[in-house]
CSV table of C-alpha atoms in Angstrom, one decimal:
chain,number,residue,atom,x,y,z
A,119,UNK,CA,-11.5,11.5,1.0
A,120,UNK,CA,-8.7,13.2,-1.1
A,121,UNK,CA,-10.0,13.9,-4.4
A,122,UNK,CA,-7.1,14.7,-7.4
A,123,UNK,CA,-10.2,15.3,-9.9
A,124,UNK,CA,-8.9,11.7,-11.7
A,125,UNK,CA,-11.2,10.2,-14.2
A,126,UNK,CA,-11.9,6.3,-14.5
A,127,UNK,CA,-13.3,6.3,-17.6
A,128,UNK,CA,-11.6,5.3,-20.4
A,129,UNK,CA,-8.2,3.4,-19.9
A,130,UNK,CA,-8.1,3.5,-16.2
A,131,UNK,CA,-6.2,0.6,-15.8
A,132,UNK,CA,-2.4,-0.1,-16.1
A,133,UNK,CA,-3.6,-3.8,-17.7
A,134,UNK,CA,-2.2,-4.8,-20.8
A,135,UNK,CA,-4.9,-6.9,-22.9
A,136,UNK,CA,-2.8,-10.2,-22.0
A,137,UNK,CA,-2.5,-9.2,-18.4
A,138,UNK,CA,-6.5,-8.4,-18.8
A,139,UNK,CA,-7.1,-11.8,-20.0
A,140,UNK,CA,-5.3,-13.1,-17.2
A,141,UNK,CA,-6.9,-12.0,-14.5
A,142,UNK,CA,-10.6,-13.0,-16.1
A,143,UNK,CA,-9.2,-16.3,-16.4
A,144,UNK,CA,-8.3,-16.5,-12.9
A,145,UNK,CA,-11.7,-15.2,-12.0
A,146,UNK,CA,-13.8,-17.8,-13.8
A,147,UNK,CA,-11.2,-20.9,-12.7
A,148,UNK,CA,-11.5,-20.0,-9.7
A,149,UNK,CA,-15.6,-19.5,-9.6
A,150,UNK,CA,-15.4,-23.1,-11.1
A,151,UNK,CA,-13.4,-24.4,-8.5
A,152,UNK,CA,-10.4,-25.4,-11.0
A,153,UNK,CA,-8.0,-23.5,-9.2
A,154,UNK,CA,-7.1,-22.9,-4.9
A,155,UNK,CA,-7.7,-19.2,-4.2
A,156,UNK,CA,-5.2,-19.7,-0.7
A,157,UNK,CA,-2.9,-21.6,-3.5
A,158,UNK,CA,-2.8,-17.7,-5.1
A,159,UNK,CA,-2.7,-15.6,-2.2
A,160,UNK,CA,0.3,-17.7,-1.5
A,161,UNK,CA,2.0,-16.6,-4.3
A,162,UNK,CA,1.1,-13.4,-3.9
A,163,UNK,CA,2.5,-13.5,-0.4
A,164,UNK,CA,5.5,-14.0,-2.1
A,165,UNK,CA,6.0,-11.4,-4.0
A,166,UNK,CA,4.3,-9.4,-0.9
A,167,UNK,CA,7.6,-10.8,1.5
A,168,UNK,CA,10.7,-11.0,-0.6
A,169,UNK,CA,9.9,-8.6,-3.5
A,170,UNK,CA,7.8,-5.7,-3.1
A,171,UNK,CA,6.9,-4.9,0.4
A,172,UNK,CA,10.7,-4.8,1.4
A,173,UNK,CA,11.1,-1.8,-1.3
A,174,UNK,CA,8.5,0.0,0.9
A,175,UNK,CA,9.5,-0.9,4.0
A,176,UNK,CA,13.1,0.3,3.4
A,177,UNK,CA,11.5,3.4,2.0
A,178,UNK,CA,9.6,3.8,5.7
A,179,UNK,CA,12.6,3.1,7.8
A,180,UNK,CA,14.5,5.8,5.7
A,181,UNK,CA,12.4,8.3,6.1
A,182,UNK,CA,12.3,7.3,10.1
A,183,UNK,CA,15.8,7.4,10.5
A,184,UNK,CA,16.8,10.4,8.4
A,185,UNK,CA,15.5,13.4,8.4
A,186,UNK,CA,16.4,14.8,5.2
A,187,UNK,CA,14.7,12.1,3.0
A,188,UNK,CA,11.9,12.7,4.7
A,189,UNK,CA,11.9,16.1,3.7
A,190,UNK,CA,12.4,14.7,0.8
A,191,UNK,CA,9.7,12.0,0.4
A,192,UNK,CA,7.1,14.8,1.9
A,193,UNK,CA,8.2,17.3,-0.9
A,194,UNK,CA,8.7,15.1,-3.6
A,195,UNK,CA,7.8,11.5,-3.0
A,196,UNK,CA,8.4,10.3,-6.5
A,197,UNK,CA,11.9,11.6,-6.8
A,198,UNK,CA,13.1,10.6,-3.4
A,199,UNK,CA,11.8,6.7,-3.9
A,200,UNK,CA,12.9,6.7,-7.2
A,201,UNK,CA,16.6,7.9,-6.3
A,202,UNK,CA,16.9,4.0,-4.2
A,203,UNK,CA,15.9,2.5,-7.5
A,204,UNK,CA,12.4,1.6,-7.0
A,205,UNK,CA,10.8,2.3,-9.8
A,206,UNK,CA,8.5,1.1,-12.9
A,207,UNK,CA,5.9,1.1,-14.8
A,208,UNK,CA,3.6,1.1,-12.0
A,209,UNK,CA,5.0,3.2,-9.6
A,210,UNK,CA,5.8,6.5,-11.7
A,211,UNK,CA,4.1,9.0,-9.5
A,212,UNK,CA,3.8,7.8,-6.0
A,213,UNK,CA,2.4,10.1,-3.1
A,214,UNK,CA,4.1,9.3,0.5
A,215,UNK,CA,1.2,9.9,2.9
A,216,UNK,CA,2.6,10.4,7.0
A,217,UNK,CA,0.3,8.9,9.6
A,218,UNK,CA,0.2,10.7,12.9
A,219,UNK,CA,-1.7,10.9,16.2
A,220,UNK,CA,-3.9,13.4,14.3
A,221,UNK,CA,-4.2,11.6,11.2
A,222,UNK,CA,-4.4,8.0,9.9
A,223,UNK,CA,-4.4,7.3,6.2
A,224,UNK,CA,-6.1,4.4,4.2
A,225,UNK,CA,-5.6,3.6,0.8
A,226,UNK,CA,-8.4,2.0,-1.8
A,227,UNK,CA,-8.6,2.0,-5.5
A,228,UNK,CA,-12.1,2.5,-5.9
A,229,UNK,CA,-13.1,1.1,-9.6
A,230,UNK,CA,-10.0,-1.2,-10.2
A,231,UNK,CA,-6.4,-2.2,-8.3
A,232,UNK,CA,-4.3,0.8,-8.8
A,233,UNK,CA,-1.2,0.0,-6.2
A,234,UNK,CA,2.7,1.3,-6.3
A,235,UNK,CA,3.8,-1.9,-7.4
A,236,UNK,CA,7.1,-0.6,-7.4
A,237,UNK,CA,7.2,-0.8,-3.4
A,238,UNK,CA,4.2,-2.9,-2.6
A,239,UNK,CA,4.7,-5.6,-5.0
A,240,UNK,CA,1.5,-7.2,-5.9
A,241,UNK,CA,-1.5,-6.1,-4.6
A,242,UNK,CA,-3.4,-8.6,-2.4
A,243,UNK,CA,-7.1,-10.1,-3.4
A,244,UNK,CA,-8.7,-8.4,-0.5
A,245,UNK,CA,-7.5,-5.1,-2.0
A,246,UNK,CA,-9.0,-6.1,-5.4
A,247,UNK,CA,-12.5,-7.0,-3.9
A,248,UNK,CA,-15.7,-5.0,-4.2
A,249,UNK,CA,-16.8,-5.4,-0.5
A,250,UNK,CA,-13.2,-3.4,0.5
A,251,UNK,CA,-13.2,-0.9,-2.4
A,252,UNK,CA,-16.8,0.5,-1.9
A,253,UNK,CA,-16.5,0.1,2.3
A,254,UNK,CA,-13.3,1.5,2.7
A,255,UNK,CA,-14.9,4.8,1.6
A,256,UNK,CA,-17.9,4.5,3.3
A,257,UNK,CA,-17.3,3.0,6.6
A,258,UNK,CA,-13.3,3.2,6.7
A,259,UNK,CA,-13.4,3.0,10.6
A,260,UNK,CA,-15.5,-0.2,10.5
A,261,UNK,CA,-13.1,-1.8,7.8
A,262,UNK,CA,-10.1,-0.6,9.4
A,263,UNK,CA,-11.6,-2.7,12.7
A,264,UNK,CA,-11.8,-6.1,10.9
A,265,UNK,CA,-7.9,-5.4,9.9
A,266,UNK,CA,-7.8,-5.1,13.7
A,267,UNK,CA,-7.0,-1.5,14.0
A,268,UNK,CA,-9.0,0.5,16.3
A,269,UNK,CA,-8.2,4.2,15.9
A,270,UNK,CA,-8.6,7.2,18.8
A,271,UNK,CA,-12.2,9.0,18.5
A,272,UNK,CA,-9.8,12.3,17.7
A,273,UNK,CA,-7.6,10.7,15.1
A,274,UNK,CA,-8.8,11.5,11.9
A,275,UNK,CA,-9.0,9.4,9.0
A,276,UNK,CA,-8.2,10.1,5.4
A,277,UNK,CA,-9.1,7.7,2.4
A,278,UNK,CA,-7.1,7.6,-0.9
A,279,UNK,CA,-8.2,6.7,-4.0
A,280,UNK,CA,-5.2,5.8,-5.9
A,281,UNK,CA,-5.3,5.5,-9.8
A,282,UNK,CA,-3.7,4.6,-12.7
A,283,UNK,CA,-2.0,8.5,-12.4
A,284,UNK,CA,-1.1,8.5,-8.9
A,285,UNK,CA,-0.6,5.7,-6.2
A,286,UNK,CA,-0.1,6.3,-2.5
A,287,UNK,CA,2.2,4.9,0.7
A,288,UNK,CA,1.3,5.6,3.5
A,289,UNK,CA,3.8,6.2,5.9
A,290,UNK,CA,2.9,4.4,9.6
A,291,UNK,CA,4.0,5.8,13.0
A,292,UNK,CA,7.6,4.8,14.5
A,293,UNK,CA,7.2,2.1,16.9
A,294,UNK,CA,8.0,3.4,20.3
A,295,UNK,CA,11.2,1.6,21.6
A,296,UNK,CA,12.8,1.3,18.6
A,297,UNK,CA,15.6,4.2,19.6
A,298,UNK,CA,18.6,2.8,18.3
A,299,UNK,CA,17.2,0.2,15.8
A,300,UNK,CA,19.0,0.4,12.5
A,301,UNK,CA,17.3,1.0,9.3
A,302,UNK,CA,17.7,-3.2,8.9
A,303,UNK,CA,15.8,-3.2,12.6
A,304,UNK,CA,13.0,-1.1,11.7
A,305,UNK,CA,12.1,-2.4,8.0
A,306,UNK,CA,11.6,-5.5,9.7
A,307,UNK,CA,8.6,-4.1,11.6
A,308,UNK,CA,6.9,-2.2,8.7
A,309,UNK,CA,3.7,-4.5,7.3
A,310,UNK,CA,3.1,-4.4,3.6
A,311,UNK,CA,-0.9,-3.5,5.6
A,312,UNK,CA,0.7,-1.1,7.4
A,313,UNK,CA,1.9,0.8,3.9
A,314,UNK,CA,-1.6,0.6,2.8
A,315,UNK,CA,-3.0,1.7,6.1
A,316,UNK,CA,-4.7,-1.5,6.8
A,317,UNK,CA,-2.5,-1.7,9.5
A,318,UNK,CA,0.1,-0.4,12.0
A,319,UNK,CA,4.0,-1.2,12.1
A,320,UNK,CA,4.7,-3.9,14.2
A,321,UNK,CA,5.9,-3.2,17.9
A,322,UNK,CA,9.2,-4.5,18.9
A,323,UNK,CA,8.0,-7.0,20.9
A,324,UNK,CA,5.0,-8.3,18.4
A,325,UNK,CA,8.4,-8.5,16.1
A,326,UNK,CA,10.7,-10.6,17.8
């Protein structure tokens, strides 16, 4: 697990008191049964689809297609996404992490929801839950299973722990087959679980 010596105490989260209330609202109507938790997620899914994933995904393909943004994103991740205009309040300093046959990151906020909003869109209630924030940091491999990713015994895996100071993407492997895709081709197979390391970018066939 990377560790960037952040501290959680104190004002960890990006919350505003309003947006703080919010969210303990939504807790306690939905412990009460007064509102549909899949009603939620599919909003969520929303902004997951036509808002914030794309932003990441067209980051991904980018970076697959040319290689000097990838330079780039590897030198200086927060400059290069923020030069295509994705940007805010929660996606100031983002970290591009590159998967690889050695390597395989995951990304967890351990005490709260820290996500790059700015590319991701809103994070998803699994992400926010207890169970995945404490086990993806002690059993990453056996969480990464239930996403149903199984992992080489050689490839190494690296947790995150993203904050309210630094948030991750993790940047998935190129499909194989996807020579001559264009960059509209290949967002298409990048999974907002896949930029969280949850998952792997789609294969062409899985796509079409």
């Amino acid at each position: 697990m990377t560790s960037h010596g952040h501290d959680h105490d104190g004002d960890h989260s990006h919350l505003t008191e309003t947006e703080a209330r919010v969210r303990a609202l939504e807790s306690l109507l939905s412990a009460k049964g007064y509102i549909d938790s899949a009603a939620v997620d599919r909003i969520i899914q929303t902004y997951e689809t036509k808002i914030g994933p794309r932003n990441g995904a067209h980051v991904v393909a980018k970076s697959w297609v040319e290689p000097e943004f990838e330079a780039w994103l590897r030198r200086d991740s927060s400059a290069a996404i923020h030069s295509l205009g994705y940007h805010s309040r929660q996606g100031e300093h983002i970290e591009a992490v590159f998967n690889s046959d050695e390597v395989h990151h995951l990304v967890v906020c351990t005490l709260c929801s820290c996500y790059p909003w700015s590319v991701l869109g809103l994070p998803p209630t699994w992400y926010k839950s207890p169970p995945f924030r404490s086990r993806a940091v002690i059993d990453p491999r056996g969480v990464l299973a239930e996403f149903g990713v199984t992992l080489d015994s050689e490839t190494r895996v690296e947790v995150h722990d993203s904050t309210a100071e630094i948030r991750y993407l993790v940047i998935p492997q190129r499909p194989a087959g996807t020579e001559g895709y264009s960059m509209e081709q290949l967002a298409d197979l990048v999974t907002r679980n896949a930029m969280i390391g949850t998952g792997l970018a789609r294969a062409p066939q899985v796509a079409s």
